[in-house]
Tab-separated table of C-alpha atoms in Angstrom:
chain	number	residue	atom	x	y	z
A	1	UNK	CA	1.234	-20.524	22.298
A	2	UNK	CA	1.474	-17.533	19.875
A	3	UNK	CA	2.658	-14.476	20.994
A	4	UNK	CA	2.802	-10.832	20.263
A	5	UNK	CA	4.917	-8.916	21.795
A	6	UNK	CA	3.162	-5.937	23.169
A	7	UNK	CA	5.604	-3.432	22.425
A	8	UNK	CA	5.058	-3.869	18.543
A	9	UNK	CA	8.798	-4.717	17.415
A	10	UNK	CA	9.990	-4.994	13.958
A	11	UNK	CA	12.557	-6.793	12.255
A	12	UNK	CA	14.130	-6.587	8.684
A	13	UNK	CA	16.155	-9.283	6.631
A	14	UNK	CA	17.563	-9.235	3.303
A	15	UNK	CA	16.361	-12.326	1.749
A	16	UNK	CA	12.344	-12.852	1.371
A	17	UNK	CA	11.013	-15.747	3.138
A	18	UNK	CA	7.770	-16.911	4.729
A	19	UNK	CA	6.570	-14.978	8.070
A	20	UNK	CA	6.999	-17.652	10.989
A	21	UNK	CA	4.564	-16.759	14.132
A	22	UNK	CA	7.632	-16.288	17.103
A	23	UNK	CA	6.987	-17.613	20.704
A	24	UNK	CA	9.960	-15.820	21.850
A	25	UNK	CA	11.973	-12.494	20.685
A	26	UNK	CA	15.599	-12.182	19.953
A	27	UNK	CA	17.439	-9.118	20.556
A	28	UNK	CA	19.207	-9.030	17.538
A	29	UNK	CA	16.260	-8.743	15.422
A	30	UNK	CA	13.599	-7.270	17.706
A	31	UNK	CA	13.395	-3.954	19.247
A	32	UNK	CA	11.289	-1.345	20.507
A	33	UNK	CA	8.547	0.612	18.877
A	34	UNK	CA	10.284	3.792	20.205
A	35	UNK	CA	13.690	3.343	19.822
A	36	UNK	CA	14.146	3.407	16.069
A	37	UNK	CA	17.448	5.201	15.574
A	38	UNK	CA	19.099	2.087	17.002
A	39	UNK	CA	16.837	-0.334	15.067
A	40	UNK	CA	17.374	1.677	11.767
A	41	UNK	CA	21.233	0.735	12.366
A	42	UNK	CA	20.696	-2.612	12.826
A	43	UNK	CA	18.536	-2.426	9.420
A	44	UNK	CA	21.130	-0.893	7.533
A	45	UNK	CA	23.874	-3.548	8.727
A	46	UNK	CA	21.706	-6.549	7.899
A	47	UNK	CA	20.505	-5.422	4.559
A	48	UNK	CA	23.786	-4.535	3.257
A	49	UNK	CA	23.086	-0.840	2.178
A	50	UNK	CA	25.181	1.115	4.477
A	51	UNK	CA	27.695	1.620	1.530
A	52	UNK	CA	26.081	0.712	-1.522
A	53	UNK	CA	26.223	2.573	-4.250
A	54	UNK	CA	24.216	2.362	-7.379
A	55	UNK	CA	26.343	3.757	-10.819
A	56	UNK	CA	23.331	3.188	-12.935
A	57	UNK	CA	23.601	6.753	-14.143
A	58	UNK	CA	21.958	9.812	-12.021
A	59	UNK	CA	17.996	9.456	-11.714
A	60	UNK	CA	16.573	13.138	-12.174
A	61	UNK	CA	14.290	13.783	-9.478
A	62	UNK	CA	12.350	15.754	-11.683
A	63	UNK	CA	11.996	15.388	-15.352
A	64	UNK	CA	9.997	19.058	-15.615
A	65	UNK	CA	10.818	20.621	-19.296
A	66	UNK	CA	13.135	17.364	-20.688
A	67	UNK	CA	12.930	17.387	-24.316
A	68	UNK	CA	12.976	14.062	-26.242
A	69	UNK	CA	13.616	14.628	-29.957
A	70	UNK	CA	14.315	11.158	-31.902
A	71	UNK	CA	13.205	8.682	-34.486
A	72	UNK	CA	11.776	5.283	-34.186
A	73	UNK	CA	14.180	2.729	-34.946
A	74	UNK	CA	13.574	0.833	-38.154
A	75	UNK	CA	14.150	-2.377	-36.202
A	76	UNK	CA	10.976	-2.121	-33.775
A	77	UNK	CA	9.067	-5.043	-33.830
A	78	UNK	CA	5.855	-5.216	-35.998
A	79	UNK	CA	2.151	-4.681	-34.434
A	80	UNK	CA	1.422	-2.114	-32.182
A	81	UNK	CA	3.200	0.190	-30.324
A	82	UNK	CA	1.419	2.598	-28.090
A	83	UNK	CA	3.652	6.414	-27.988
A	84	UNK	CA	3.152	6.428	-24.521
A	85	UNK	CA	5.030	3.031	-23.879
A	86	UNK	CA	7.765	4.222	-26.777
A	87	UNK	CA	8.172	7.190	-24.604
A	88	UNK	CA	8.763	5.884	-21.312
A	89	UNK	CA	11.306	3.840	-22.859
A	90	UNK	CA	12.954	5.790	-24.100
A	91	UNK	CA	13.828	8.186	-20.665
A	92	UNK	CA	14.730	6.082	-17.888
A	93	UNK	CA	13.127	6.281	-14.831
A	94	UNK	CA	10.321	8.324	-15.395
A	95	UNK	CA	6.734	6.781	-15.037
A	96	UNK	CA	4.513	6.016	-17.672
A	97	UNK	CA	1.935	8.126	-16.290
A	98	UNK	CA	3.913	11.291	-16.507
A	99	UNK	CA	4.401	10.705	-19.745
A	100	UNK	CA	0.912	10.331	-20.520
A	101	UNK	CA	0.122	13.576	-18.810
A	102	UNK	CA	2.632	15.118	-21.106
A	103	UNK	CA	0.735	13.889	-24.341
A	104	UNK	CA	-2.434	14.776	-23.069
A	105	UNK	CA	-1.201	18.135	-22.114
A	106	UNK	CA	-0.014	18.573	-26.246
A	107	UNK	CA	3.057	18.849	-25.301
A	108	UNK	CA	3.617	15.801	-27.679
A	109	UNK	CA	4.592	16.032	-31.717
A	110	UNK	CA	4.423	13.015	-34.206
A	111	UNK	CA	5.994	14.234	-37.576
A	112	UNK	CA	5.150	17.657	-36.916
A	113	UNK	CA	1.735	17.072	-35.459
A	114	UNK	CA	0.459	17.181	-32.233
A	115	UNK	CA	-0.974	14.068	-30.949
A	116	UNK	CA	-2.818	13.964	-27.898
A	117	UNK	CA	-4.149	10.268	-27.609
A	118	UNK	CA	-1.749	7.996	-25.344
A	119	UNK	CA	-2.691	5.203	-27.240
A	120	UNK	CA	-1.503	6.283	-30.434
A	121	UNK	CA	0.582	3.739	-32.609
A	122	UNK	CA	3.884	4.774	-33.721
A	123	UNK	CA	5.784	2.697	-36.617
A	124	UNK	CA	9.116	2.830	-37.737
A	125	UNK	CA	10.274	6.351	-39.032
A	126	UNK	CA	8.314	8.055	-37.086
A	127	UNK	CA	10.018	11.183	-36.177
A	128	UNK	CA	8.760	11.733	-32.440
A	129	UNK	CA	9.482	15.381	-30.183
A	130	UNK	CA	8.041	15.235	-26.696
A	131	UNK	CA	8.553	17.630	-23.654
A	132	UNK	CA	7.727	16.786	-20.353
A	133	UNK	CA	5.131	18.389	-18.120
A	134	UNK	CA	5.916	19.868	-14.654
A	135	UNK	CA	4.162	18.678	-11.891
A	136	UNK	CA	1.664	20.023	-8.993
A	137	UNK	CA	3.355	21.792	-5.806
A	138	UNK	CA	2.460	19.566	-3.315
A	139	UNK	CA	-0.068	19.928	-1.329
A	140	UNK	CA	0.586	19.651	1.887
A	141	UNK	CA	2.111	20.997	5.115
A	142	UNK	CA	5.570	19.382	6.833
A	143	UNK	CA	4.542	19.012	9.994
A	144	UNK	CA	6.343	17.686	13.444
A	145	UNK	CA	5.114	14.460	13.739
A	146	UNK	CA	6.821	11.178	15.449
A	147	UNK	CA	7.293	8.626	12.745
A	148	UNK	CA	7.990	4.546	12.896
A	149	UNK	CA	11.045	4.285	11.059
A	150	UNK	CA	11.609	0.686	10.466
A	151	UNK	CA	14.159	1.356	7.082
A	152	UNK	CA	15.472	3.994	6.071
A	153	UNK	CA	18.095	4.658	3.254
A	154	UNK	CA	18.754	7.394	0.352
A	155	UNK	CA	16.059	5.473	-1.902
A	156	UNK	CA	13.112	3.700	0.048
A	157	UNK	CA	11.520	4.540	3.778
A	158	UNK	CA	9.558	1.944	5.481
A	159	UNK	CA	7.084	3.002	8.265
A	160	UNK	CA	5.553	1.516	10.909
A	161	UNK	CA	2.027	3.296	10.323
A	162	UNK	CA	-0.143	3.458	13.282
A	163	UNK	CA	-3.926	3.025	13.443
A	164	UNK	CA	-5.636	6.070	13.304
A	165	UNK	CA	-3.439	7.699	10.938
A	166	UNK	CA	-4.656	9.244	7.497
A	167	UNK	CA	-1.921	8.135	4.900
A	168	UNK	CA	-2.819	11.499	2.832
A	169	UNK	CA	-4.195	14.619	2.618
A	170	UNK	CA	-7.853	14.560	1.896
A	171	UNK	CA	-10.655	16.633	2.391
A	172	UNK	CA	-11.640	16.342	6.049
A	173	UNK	CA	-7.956	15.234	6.867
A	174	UNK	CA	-5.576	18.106	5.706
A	175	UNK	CA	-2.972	17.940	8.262
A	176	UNK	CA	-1.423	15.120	11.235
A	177	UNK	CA	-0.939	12.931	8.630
A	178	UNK	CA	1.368	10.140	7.180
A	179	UNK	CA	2.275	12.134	4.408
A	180	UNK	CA	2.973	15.591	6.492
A	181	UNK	CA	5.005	13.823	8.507
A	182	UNK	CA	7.158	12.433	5.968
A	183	UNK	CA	7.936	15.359	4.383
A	184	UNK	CA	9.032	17.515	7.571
A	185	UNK	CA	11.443	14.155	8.174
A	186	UNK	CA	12.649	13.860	4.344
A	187	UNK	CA	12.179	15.698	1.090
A	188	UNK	CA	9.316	13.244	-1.115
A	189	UNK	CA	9.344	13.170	-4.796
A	190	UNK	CA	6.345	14.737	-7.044
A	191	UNK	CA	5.224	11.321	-8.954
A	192	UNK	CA	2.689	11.665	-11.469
A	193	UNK	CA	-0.330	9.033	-12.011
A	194	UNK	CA	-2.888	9.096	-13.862
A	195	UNK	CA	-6.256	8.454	-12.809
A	196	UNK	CA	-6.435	5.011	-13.638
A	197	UNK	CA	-3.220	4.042	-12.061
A	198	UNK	CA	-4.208	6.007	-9.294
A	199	UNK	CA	-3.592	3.198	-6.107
A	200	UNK	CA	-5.094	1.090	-8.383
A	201	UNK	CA	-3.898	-1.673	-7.227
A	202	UNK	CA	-2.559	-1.027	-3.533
A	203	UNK	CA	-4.687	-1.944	-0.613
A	204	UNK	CA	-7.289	0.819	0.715
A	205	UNK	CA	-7.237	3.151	-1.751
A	206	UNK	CA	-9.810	5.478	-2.192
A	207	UNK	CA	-12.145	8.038	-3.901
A	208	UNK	CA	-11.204	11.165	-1.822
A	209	UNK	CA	-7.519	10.922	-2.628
A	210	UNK	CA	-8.223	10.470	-6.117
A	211	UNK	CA	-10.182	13.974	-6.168
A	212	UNK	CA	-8.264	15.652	-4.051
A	213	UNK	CA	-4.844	15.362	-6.082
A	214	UNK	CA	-6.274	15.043	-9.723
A	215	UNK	CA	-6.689	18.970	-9.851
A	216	UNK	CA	-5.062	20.786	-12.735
A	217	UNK	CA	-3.468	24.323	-13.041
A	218	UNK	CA	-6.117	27.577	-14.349
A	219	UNK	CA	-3.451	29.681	-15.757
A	220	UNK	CA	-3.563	29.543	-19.726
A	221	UNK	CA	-0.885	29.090	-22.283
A	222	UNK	CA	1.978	26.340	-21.799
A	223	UNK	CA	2.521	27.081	-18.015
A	224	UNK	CA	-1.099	25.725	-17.584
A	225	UNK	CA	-0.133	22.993	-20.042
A	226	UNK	CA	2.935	21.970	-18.260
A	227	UNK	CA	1.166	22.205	-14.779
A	228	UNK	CA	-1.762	19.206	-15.676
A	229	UNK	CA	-0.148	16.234	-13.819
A	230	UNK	CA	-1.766	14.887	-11.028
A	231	UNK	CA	0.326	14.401	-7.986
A	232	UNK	CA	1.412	11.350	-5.622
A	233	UNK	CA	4.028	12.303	-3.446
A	234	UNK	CA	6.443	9.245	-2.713
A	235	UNK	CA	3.254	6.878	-1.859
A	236	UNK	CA	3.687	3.796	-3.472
A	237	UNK	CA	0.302	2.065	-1.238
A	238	UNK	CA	-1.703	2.890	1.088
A	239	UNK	CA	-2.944	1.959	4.289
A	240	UNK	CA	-6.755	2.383	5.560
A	241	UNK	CA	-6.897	4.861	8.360
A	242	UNK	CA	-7.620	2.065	11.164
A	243	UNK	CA	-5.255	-0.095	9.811
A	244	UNK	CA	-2.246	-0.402	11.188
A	245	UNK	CA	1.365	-1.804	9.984
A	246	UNK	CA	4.167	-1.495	7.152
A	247	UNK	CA	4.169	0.310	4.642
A	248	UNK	CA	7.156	1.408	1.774
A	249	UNK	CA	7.550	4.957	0.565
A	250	UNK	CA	9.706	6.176	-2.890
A	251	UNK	CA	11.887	8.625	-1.845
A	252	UNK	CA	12.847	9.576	-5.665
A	253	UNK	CA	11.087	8.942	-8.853
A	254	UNK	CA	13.071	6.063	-10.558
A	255	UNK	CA	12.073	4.350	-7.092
A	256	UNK	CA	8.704	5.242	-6.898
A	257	UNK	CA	8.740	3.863	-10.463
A	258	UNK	CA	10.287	0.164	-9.685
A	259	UNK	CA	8.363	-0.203	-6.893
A	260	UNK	CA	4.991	0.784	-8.583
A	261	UNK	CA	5.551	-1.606	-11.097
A	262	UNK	CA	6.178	-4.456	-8.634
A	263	UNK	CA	2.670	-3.574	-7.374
A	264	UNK	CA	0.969	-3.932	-10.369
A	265	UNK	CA	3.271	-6.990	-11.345
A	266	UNK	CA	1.887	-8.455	-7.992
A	267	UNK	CA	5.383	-9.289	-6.727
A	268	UNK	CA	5.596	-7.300	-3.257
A	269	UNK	CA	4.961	-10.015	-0.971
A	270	UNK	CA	2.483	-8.870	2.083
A	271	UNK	CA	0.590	-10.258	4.636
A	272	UNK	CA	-1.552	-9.125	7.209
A	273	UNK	CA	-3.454	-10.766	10.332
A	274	UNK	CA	-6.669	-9.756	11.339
A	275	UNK	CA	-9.301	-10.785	14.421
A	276	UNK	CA	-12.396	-11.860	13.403
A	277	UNK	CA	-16.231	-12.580	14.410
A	278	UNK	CA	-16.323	-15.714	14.028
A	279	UNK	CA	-14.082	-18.824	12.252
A	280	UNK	CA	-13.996	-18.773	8.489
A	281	UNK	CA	-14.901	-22.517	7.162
A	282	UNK	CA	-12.650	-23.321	5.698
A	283	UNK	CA	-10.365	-22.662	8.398
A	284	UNK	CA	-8.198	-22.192	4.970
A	285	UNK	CA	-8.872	-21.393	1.653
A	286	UNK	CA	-8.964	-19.066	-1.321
A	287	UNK	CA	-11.549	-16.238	-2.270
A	288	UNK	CA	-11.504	-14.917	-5.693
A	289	UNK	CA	-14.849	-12.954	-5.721
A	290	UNK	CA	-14.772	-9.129	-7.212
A	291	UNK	CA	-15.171	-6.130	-5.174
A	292	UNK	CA	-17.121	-3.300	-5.644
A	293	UNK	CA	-18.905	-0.064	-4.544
A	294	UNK	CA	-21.457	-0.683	-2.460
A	295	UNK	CA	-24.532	0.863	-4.207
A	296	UNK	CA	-26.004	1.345	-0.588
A	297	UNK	CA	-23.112	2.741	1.068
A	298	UNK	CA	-20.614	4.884	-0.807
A	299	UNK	CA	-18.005	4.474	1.530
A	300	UNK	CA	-18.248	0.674	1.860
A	301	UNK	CA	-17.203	-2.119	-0.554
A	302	UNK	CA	-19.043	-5.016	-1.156
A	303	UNK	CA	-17.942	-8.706	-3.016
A	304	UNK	CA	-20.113	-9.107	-5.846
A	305	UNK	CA	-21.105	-12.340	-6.828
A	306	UNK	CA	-23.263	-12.057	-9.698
A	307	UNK	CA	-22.626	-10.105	-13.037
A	308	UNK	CA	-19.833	-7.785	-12.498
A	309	UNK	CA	-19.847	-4.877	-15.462
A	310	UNK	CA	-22.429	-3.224	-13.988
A	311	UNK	CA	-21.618	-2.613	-10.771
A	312	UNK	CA	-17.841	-2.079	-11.889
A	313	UNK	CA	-16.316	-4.499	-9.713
A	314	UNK	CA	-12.839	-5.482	-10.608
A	315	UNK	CA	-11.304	-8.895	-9.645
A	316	UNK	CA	-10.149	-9.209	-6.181
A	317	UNK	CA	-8.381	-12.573	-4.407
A	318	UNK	CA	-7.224	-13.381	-1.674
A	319	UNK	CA	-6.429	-16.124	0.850
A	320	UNK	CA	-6.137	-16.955	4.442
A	321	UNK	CA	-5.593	-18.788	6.889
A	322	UNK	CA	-6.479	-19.484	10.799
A	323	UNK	CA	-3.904	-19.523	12.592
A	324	UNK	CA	-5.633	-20.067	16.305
A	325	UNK	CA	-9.561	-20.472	17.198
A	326	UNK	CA	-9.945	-17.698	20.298
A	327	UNK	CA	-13.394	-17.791	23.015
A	328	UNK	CA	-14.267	-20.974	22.114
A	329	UNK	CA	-14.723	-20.366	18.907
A	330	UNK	CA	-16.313	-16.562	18.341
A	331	UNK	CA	-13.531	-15.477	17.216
A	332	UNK	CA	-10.494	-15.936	15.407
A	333	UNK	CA	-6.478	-14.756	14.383
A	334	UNK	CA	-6.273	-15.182	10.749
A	335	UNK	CA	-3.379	-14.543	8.195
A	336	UNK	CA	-4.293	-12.981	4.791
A	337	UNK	CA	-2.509	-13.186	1.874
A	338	UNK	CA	-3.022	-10.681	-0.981
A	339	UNK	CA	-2.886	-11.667	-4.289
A	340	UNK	CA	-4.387	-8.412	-5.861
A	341	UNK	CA	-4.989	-5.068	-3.461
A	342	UNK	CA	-8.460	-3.612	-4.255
A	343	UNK	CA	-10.182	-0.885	-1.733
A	344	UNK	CA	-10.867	-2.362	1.545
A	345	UNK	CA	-10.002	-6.118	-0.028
A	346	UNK	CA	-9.400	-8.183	3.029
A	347	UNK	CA	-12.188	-6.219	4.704
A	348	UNK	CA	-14.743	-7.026	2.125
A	349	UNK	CA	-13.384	-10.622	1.911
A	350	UNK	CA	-13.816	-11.119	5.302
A	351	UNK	CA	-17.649	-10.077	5.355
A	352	UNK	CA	-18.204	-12.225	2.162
A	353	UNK	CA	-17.242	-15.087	4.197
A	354	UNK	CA	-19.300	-14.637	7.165
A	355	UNK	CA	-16.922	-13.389	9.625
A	356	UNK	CA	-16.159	-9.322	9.600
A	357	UNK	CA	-13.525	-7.967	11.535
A	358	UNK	CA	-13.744	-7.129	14.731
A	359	UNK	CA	-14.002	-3.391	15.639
A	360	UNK	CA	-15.181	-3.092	11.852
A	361	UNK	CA	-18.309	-1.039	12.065
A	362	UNK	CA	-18.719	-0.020	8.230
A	363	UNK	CA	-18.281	-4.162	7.079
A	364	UNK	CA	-20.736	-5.497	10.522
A	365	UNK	CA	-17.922	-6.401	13.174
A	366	UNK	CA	-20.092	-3.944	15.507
A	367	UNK	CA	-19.948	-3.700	19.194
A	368	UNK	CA	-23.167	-5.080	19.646
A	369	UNK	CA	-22.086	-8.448	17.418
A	370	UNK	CA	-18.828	-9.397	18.857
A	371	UNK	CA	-20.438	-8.960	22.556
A	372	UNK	CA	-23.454	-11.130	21.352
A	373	UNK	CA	-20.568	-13.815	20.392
A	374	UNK	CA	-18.667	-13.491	23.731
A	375	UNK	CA	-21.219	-13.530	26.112
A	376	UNK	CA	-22.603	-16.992	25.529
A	377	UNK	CA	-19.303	-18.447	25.901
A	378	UNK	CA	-17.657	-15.901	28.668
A	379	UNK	CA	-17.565	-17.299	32.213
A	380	UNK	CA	-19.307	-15.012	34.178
A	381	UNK	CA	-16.270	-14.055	36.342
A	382	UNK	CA	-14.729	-12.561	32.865
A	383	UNK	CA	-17.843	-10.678	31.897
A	384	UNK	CA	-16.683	-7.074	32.996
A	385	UNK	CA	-13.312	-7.820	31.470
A	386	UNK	CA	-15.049	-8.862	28.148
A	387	UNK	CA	-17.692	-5.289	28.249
A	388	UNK	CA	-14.481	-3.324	28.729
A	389	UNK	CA	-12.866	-4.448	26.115
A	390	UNK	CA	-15.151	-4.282	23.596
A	391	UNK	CA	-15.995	-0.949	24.617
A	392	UNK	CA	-12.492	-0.390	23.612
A	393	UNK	CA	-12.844	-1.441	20.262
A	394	UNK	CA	-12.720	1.542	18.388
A	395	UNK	CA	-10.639	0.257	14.689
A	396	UNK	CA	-10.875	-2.623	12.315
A	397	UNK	CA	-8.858	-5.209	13.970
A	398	UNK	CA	-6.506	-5.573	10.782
A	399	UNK	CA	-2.654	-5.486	10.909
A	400	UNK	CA	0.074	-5.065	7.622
A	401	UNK	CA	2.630	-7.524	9.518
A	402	UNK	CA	5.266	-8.434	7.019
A	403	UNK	CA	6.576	-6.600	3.836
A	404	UNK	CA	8.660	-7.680	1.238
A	405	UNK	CA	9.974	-6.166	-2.276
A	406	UNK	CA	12.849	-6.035	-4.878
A	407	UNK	CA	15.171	-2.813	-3.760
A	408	UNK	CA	14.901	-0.754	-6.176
A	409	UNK	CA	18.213	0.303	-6.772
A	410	UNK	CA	20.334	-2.583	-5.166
A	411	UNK	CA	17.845	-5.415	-6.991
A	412	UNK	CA	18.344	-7.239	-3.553
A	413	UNK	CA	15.385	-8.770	-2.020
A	414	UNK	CA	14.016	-7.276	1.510
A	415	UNK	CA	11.802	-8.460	3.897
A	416	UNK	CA	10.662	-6.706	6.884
A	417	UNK	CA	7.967	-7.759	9.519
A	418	UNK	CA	6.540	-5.529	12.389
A	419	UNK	CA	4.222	-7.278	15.416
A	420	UNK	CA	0.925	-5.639	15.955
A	421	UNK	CA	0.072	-2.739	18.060
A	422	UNK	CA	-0.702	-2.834	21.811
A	423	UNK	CA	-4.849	-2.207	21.209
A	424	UNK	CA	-4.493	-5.541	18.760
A	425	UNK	CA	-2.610	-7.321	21.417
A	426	UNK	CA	-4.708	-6.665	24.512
A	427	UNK	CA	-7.417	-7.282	22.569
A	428	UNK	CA	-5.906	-10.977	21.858
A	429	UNK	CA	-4.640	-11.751	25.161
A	430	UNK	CA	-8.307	-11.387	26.258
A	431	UNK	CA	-9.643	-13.491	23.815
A	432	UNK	CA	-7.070	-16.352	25.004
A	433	UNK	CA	-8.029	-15.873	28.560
A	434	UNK	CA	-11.432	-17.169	27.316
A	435	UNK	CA	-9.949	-19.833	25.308
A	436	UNK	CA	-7.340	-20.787	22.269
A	437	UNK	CA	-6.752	-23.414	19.944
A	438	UNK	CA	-4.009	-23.656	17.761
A	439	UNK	CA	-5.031	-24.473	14.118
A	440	UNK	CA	-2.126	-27.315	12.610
A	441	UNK	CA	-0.352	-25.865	9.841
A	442	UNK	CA	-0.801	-27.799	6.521
């Protein structure tokens, strides 16, 4: 029978592989929730980064007032080529979108002109002098605030994230979270984005922390100029705020960087498991349906099936699988797998097919609905147990178990995986005590 251990342990190897459901612990790899110091040891040792070093050359932290001052190179390649991807190539390390921010701040001359558009196409000759805007302070407060460690090393940090935790300062959540604990633990880069690029393809991402940290300076002249970046301090994804689980954070640019582009390259491997109302039929399968605002409900998402450019849905897929049929079939552990990372994705996903999430009030996993499931199929001597613990539900049952991504400094390939929380596990064991069917693996 599958098993979480209640304690919510992680474990980290340096090789990716496939996340295998454990019926039994082993203290080498496992550990618990509280006691990371020793765990973070154990990391280290496994992974093989206790003494790396990288001599790649030093990454600047901060590439604030770098001039660039050189000529295309007669042997580019013919067709287009855009001055913002010339640029970038031409300084290692540095993002694309702080580059961009630097063009559109003027702060960008083509032969003697200013140019402004990103897009611009520079040929062979071309005599290009760029300087490089400053970024933001950062918003936010270091505050004393106990933090997951599941990795930590001079580059990358990976956190346990629990439930109920903001990821970033937003309006409405300006302090106790993610991101004001990280920076009392560590110092966090300033990494630019533009709006675009914003999260744009990371899991639960969202409108608020776009508008809070696109905001520009009001001073005039080239201080104000040099001060237009928008600001994303070390976060690479995000998590919703009642989802729990992994998550990776760039502790310097060049990472931030490498591991940005492995987002948007759709190489991090991830997977999450999740409780829902119901069994999806399929008890496997793919979705590939877009996601979009919900006209009707600004803070929800919705799968949109018919035309798409209205309604500015972008594509969104995903698959799953059920791993075990719980209560006799009302509801169900299921694995996700993301392929892309759109707002609320699996969450959205899950509704399209019939069978929300429990605990997910904004997507219809109510109260009211998983109780209406339950009862029916509840002997009556596990009633009370069953109205207490939906009373309880008070999150999205949705957990980031396993994370995996290219190091990127070493290049080595790491793979970490972190059991669900004691609320998600409780919550499970319940269900079980109803009933439980293992689905057979393909």
């Amino acid at each position: 029978m599958l098993s979480f251990p209640s304690s919510g342990c992680c474990r980290v190897s340096s090789t990716a592989r496939a996340f295998q459901f454990q019926t039994s612990t082993s203290p080498s790899l496992f550990f618990t929730a509280t006691n990371y110091k020793f765990r973070f040891r154990i990391a280290r040792a496994v992974s093989g980064f206790a003494d790396d070093s990288v001599s790649d050359g030093e990454q600047k932290s901060n590439y604030a007032g770098m001039q660039l001052e050189e000529i295309v190179d007669n042997r580019i390649k013919s067709g287009k080529l855009r001055l913002d991807n010339w640029i970038t190539s031409r300084i290692n390390g540095i993002s694309r979108a702080r580059v961009q921010s630097s063009i559109k701040a003027g702060l960008v001359h083509v032969n003697g002109r200013v140019v402004d558009k990103v897009s611009f196409n520079v040929k062979a000759g071309d005599e290009i002098k760029c300087t490089i805007a400053e970024l933001q302070e950062l918003r936010a407060v270091p505050e004393n605030i106990p933090l997951d460690i599941v990795y930590e090393d001079e580059h990358v940090l990976v956190i346990n994230k629990p439930a109920h935790m903001v990821v970033h300062p937003a309006p409405g959540n300006t302090s106790g979270t993610l991101v004001n604990g990280i920076i009392n633990h560590c110092k966090l880069p300033n990494v630019e984005f533009s709006k675009e690029e914003a999260l744009s393809d990371t899991e639960d991402s969202d409108d608020e922390f776009n508008s809070f940290f696109s905001q520009s300076s009001s001073c005039e002249g080239l201080q104000s100029r040099l001060s237009v970046a928008s600001i994303r301090p070390g976060i690479v994804h995000r998590l919703d705020k009642g989802t729990s689980g992994l998550l990776v954070v760039a502790k310097d640019e060049h990472s931030h960087m490498k591991l940005s582009e492995q987002f948007k390259l759709r190489t991090i491997k991830r997977i999450y498991v999740s409780l829902t109302t119901g069994v999806p039929t399929p008890v496997a399968g793919r979705v590939e349906v877009p996601i979009g605002r919900d006209p009707n409900n600004r803070i929800r998402m919705t799968a949109v099936t018919g035309p798409v450019n209205s309604r500015k849905a972008r594509h969104a897929a995903s698959r799953y699988k059920v791993i075990e049929v719980l209560a006799g079939g009302s509801c169900a552990l299921v694995e996700w797998k993301l392929e892309t990372g759109r707002t609320h994705q699996i969450r959205a996903h899950a509704r399209y097919l019939g069978v929300p999430l429990l605990g997910d009030e904004v997507y219809g996993g109510t109260k009211s609905m998983v109780f209406s499931l339950l009862r029916p199929r509840t002997p009556p001597s596990l009633h009370s147990e069953i109205i207490k613990m939906v009373s309880k539900l008070d999150r999205p049952c949705l957990h980031a178990l396993t994370l995996g991504f290219q190091h990127p400094h070493t290049g080595k390939q790491v793979h970490f995986s972190c059991e669900p929380p004691i609320d998600f596990d409780e919550i499970l064991s319940q269900l079980r005590k109803i009933g439980s069917e293992r689905v057979p693996s393909n």
